[in-house]
CSV table of C-alpha atoms in Angstrom, one decimal:
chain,number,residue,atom,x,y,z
K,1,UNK,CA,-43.7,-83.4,48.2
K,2,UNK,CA,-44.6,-81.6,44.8
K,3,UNK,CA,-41.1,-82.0,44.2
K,4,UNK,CA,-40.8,-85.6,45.0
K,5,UNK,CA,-44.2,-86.2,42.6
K,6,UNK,CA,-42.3,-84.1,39.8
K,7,UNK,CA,-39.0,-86.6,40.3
K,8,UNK,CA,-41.2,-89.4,40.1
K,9,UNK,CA,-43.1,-88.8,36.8
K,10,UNK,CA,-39.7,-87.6,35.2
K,11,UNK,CA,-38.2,-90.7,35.6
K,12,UNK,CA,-41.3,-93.1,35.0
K,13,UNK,CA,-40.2,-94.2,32.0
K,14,UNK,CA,-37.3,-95.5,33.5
K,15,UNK,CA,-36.5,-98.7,34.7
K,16,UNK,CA,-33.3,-99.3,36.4
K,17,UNK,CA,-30.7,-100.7,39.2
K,18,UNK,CA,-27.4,-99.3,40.2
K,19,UNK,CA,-24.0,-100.7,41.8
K,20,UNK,CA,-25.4,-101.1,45.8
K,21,UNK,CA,-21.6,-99.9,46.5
K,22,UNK,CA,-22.0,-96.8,44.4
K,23,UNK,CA,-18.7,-97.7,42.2
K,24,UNK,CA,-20.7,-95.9,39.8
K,25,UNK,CA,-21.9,-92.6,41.4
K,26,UNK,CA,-25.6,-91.4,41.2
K,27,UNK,CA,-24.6,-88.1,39.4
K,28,UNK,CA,-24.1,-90.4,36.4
K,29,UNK,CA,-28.0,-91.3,36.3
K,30,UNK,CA,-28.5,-88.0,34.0
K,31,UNK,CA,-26.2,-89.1,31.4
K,32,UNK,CA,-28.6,-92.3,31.2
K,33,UNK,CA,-31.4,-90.5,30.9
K,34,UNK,CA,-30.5,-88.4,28.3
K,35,UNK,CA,-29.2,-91.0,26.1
K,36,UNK,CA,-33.0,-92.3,26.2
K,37,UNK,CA,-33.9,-89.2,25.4
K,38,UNK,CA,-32.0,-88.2,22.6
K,39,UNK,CA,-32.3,-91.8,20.6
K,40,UNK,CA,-35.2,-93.2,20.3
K,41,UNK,CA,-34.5,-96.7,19.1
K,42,UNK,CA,-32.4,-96.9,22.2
K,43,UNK,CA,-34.0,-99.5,25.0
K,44,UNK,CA,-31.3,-99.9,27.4
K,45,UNK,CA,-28.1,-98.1,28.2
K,46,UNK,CA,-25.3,-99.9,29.7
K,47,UNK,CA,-22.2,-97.8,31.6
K,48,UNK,CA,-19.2,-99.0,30.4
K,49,UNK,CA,-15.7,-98.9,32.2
K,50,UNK,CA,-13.5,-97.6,29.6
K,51,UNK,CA,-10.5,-96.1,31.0
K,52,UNK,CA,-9.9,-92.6,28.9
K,53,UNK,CA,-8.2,-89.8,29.5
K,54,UNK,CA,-10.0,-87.2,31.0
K,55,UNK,CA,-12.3,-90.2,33.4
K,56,UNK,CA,-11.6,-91.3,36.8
K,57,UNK,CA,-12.2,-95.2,36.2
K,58,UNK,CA,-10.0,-96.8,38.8
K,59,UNK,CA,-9.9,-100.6,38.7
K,60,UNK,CA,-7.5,-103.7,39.4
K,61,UNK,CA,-5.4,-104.9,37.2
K,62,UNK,CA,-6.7,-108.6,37.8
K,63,UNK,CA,-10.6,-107.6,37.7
K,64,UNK,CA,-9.9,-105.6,34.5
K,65,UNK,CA,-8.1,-108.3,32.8
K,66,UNK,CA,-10.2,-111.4,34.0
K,67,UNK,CA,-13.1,-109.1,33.1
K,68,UNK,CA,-12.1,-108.5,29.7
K,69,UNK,CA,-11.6,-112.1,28.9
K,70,UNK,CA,-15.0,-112.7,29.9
K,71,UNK,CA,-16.5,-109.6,28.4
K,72,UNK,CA,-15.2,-111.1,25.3
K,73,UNK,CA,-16.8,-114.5,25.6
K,74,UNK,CA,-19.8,-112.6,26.1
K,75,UNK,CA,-19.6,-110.8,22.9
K,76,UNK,CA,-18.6,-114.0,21.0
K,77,UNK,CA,-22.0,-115.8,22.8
K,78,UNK,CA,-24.0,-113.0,22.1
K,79,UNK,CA,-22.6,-112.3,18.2
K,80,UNK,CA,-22.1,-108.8,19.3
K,81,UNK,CA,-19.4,-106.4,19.8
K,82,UNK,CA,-20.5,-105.2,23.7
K,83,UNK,CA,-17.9,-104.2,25.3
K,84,UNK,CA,-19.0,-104.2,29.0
K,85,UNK,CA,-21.8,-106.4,30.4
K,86,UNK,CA,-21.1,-106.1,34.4
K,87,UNK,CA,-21.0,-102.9,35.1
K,88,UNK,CA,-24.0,-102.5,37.7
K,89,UNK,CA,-25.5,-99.5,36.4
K,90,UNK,CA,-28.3,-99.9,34.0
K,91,UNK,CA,-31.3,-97.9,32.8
K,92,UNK,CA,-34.4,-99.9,30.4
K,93,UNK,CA,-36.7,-97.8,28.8
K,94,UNK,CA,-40.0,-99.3,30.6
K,95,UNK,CA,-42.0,-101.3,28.5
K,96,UNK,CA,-44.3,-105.0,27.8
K,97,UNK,CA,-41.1,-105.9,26.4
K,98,UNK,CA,-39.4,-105.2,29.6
K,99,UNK,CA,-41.8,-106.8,31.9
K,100,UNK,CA,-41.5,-109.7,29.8
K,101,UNK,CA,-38.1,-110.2,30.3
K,102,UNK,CA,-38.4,-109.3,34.1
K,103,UNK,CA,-41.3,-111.7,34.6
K,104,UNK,CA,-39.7,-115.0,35.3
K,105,UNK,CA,-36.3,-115.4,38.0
K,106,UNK,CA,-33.1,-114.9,36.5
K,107,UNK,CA,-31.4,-118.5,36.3
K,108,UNK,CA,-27.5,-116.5,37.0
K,109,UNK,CA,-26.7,-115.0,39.9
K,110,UNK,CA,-24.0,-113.0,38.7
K,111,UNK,CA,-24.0,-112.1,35.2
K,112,UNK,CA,-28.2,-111.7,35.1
K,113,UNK,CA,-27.1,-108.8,32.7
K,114,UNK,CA,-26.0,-111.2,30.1
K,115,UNK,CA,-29.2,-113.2,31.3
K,116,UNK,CA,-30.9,-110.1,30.6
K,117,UNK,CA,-29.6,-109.7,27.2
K,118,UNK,CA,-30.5,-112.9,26.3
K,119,UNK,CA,-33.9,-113.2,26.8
K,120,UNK,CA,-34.3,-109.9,24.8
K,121,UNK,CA,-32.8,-112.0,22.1
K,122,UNK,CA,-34.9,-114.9,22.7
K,123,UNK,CA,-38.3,-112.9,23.2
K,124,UNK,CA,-37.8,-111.1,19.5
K,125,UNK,CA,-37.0,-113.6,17.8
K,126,UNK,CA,-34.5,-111.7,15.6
K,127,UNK,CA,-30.4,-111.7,14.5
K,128,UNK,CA,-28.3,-110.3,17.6
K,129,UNK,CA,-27.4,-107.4,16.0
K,130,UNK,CA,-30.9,-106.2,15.7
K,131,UNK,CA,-30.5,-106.5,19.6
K,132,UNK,CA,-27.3,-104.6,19.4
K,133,UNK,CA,-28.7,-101.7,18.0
K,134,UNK,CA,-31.0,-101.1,21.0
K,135,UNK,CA,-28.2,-100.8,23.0
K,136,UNK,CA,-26.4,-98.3,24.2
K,137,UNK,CA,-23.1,-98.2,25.8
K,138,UNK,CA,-22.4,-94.9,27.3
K,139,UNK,CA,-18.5,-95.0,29.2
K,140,UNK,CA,-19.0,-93.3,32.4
K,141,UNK,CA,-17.1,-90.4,33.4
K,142,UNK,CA,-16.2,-92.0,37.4
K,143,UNK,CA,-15.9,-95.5,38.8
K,144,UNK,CA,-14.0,-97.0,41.0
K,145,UNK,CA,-13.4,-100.4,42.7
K,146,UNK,CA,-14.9,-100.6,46.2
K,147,UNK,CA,-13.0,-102.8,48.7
K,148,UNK,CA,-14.7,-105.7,50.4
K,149,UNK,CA,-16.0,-107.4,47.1
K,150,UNK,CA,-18.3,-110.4,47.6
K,151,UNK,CA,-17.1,-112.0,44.3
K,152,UNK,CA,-14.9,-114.7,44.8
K,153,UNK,CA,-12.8,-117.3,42.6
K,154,UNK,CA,-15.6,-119.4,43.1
K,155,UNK,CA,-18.1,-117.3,41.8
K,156,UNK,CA,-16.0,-116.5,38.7
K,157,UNK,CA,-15.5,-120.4,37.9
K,158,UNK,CA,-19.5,-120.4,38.3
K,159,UNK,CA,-20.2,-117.8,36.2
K,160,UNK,CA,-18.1,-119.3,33.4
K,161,UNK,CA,-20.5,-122.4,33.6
K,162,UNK,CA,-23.1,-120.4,33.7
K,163,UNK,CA,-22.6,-118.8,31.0
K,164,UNK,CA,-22.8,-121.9,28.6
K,165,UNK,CA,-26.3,-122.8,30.9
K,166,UNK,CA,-27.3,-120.0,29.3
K,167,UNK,CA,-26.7,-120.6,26.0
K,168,UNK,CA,-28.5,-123.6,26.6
K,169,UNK,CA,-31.2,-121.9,27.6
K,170,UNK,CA,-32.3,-119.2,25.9
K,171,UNK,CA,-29.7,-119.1,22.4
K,172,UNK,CA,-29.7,-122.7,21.5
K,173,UNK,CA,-32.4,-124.6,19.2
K,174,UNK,CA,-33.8,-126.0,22.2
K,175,UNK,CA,-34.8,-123.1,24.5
K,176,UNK,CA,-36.3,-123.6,27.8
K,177,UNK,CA,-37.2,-119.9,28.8
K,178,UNK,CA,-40.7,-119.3,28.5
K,179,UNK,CA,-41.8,-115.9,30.2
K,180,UNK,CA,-45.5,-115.1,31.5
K,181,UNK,CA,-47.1,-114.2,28.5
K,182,UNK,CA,-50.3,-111.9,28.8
K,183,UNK,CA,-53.7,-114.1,28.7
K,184,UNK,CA,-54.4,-112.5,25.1
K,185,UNK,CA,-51.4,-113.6,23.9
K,186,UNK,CA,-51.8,-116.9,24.8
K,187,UNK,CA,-54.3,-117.3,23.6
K,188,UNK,CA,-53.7,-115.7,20.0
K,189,UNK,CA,-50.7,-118.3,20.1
K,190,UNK,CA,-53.1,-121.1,20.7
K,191,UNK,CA,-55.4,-120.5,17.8
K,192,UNK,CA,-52.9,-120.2,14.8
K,193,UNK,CA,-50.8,-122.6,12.9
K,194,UNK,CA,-47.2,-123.8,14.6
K,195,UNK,CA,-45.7,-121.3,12.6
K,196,UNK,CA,-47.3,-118.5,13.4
K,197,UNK,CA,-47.8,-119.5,17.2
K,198,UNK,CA,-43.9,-119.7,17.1
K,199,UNK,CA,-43.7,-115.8,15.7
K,200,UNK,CA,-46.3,-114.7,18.7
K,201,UNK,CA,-45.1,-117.3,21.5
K,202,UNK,CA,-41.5,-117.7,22.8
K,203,UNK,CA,-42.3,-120.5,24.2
K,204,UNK,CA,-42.9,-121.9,21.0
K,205,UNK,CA,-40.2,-122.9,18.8
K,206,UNK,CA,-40.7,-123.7,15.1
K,207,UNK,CA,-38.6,-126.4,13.6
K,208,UNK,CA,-36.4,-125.2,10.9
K,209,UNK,CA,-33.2,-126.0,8.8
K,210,UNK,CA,-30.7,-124.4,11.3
K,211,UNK,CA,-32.4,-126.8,14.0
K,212,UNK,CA,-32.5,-129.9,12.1
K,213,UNK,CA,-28.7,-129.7,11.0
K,214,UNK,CA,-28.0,-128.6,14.8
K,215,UNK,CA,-29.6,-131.8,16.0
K,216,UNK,CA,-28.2,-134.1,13.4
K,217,UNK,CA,-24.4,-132.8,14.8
K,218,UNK,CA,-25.5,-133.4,18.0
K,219,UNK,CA,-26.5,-136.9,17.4
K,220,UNK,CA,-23.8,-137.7,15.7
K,221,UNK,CA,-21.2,-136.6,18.0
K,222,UNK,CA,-23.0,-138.5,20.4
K,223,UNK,CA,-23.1,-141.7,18.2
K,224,UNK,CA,-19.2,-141.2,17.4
K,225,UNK,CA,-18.8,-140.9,21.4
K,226,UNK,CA,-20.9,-143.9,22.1
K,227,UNK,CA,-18.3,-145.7,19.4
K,228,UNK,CA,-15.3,-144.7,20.5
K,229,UNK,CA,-16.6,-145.9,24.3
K,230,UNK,CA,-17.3,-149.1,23.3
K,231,UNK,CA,-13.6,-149.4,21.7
K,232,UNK,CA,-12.0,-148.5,24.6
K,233,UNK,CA,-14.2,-151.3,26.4
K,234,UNK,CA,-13.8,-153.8,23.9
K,235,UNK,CA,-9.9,-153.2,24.2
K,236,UNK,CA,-9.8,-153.4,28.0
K,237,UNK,CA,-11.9,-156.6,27.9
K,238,UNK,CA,-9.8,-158.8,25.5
K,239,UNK,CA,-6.5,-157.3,26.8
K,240,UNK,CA,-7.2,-158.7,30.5
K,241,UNK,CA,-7.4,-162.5,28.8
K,242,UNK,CA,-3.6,-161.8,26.9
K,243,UNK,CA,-0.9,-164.1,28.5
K,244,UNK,CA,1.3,-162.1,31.3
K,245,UNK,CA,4.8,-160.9,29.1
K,246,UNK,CA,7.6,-163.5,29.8
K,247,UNK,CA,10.3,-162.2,31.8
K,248,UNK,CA,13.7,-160.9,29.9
K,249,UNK,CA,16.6,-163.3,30.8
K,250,UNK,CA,18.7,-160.6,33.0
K,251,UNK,CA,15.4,-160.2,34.7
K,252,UNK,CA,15.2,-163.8,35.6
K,253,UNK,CA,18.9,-163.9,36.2
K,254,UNK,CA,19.0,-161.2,38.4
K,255,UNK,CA,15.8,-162.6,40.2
K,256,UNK,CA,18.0,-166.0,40.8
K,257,UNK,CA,20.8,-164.2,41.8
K,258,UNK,CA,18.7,-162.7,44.7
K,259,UNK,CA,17.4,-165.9,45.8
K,260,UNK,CA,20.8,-167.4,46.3
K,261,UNK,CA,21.6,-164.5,48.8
């Protein structure tokens, strides 16, 4: 039992999940924590699947390649160079800032990892890259694929859509996600100016130039779509009064030719 209490406070720090298949195996959870260890800035450290020489990382050809075209939609959502998103095993450096992001149901089933990203993005309020650099992406030295995968076309098609929801959500001008704030930070958000409110509250979101142009493009693609609709309607509507096209002569000649037979 000492033993178990010493385990416990080594890793309460930590907060993490792990592939439920094992594809990564648990003897890779010290290489996690050490990277938290040894950088300080780091907040989260993300296996990656790189196949080296020297690793055992067996995998499909079709889940590698469909995964690295979406790992590279990822990156270009995200503005930053991440390399490997879905690899279930992750380890957070415990923290508000964690809870935060953990405090409200992830919107994605399957790429909550992105999701997870995300909000950190949202939440600071900062460039991607700043982000980026509390990331670390440490390739892991064994994973394989495990037959009997629950992930099916279906779900890849969703997560494709989702992944726009989610830009939508949390990376556009108009973000919806607004986690649980503490009750002191609500109210710290409540009794200063919009601006300020928008620096303490994620919730909040302060107009600026960047959202303004945004929403100017947005309404005029809409107003160029609502023109070009009612062309197309206008068109349709006087082209059903047009006269019916005369028939050629060989058309009527060969239309009087089959009435005499």
């Amino acid at each position: 039992q000492q033993q178990q209490q010493q385990g416990g406070d080594r890793y309460a720090g930590y907060v993490g999940f792990w592939d439920a298949d094992l594809a990564t195996p648990l003897e890779e959870v010290g290489g996690f924590e050490q990277a938290l260890q040894e950088h300080g800035h780091i907040d989260m450290v993300f296996g990656a699947r790189v196949a080296l020489l020297g690793r055992n990382i067996t995998r499909h050809a079709d889940r590698h390649y469909l995964g690295r075209v979406f790992a590279t939609l990822v990156s270009l959502q995200l503005n930053m160079p991440i390399y490997d998103t879905q690899c279930g095993a992750k380890l957070f450096r415990a923290s508000e800032e964690l809870a935060l992001v953990l405090s409200t149901p992830f919107a994605s089933r399957w790429i909550f990892d992105v999701e997870i990203i995300a909000r950190y993005i949202r939440l600071r309020r900062s460039p991607a890259r700043r982000v980026a650099d509390s990331i670390y992406e440490l390739p892991l030295r064994e994973w394989r694929d495990i037959s009997g995968s629950k992930v099916k076309a279906a779900d890849k098609l969703a997560a494709g859509l989702a992944l726009a929801a989610l830009w939508w959500t949390y990376l556009s001008p108009w973000p919806t996600w607004c986690p649980l704030l503490p009750p002191a930070a609500t109210a710290a958000s409540t009794s200063t100016s919009p601006t300020d409110a928008a620096a303490a509250d994620p919730c909040v979101v302060a107009p600026t130039a960047h959202t303004h142009f945004a929403l100017l493009c947005v309404l005029g693609l809409c107003v160029l779509l609502a023109v070009v609709v009612a062309a197309v309607a206008v068109r349709r509507f006087f082209s059903s009064f047009r006269r019916q096209p005369q028939p050629s002569q060989s058309q009527q000649l060969s239309a009087s030719g089959k009435k005499r037979q």
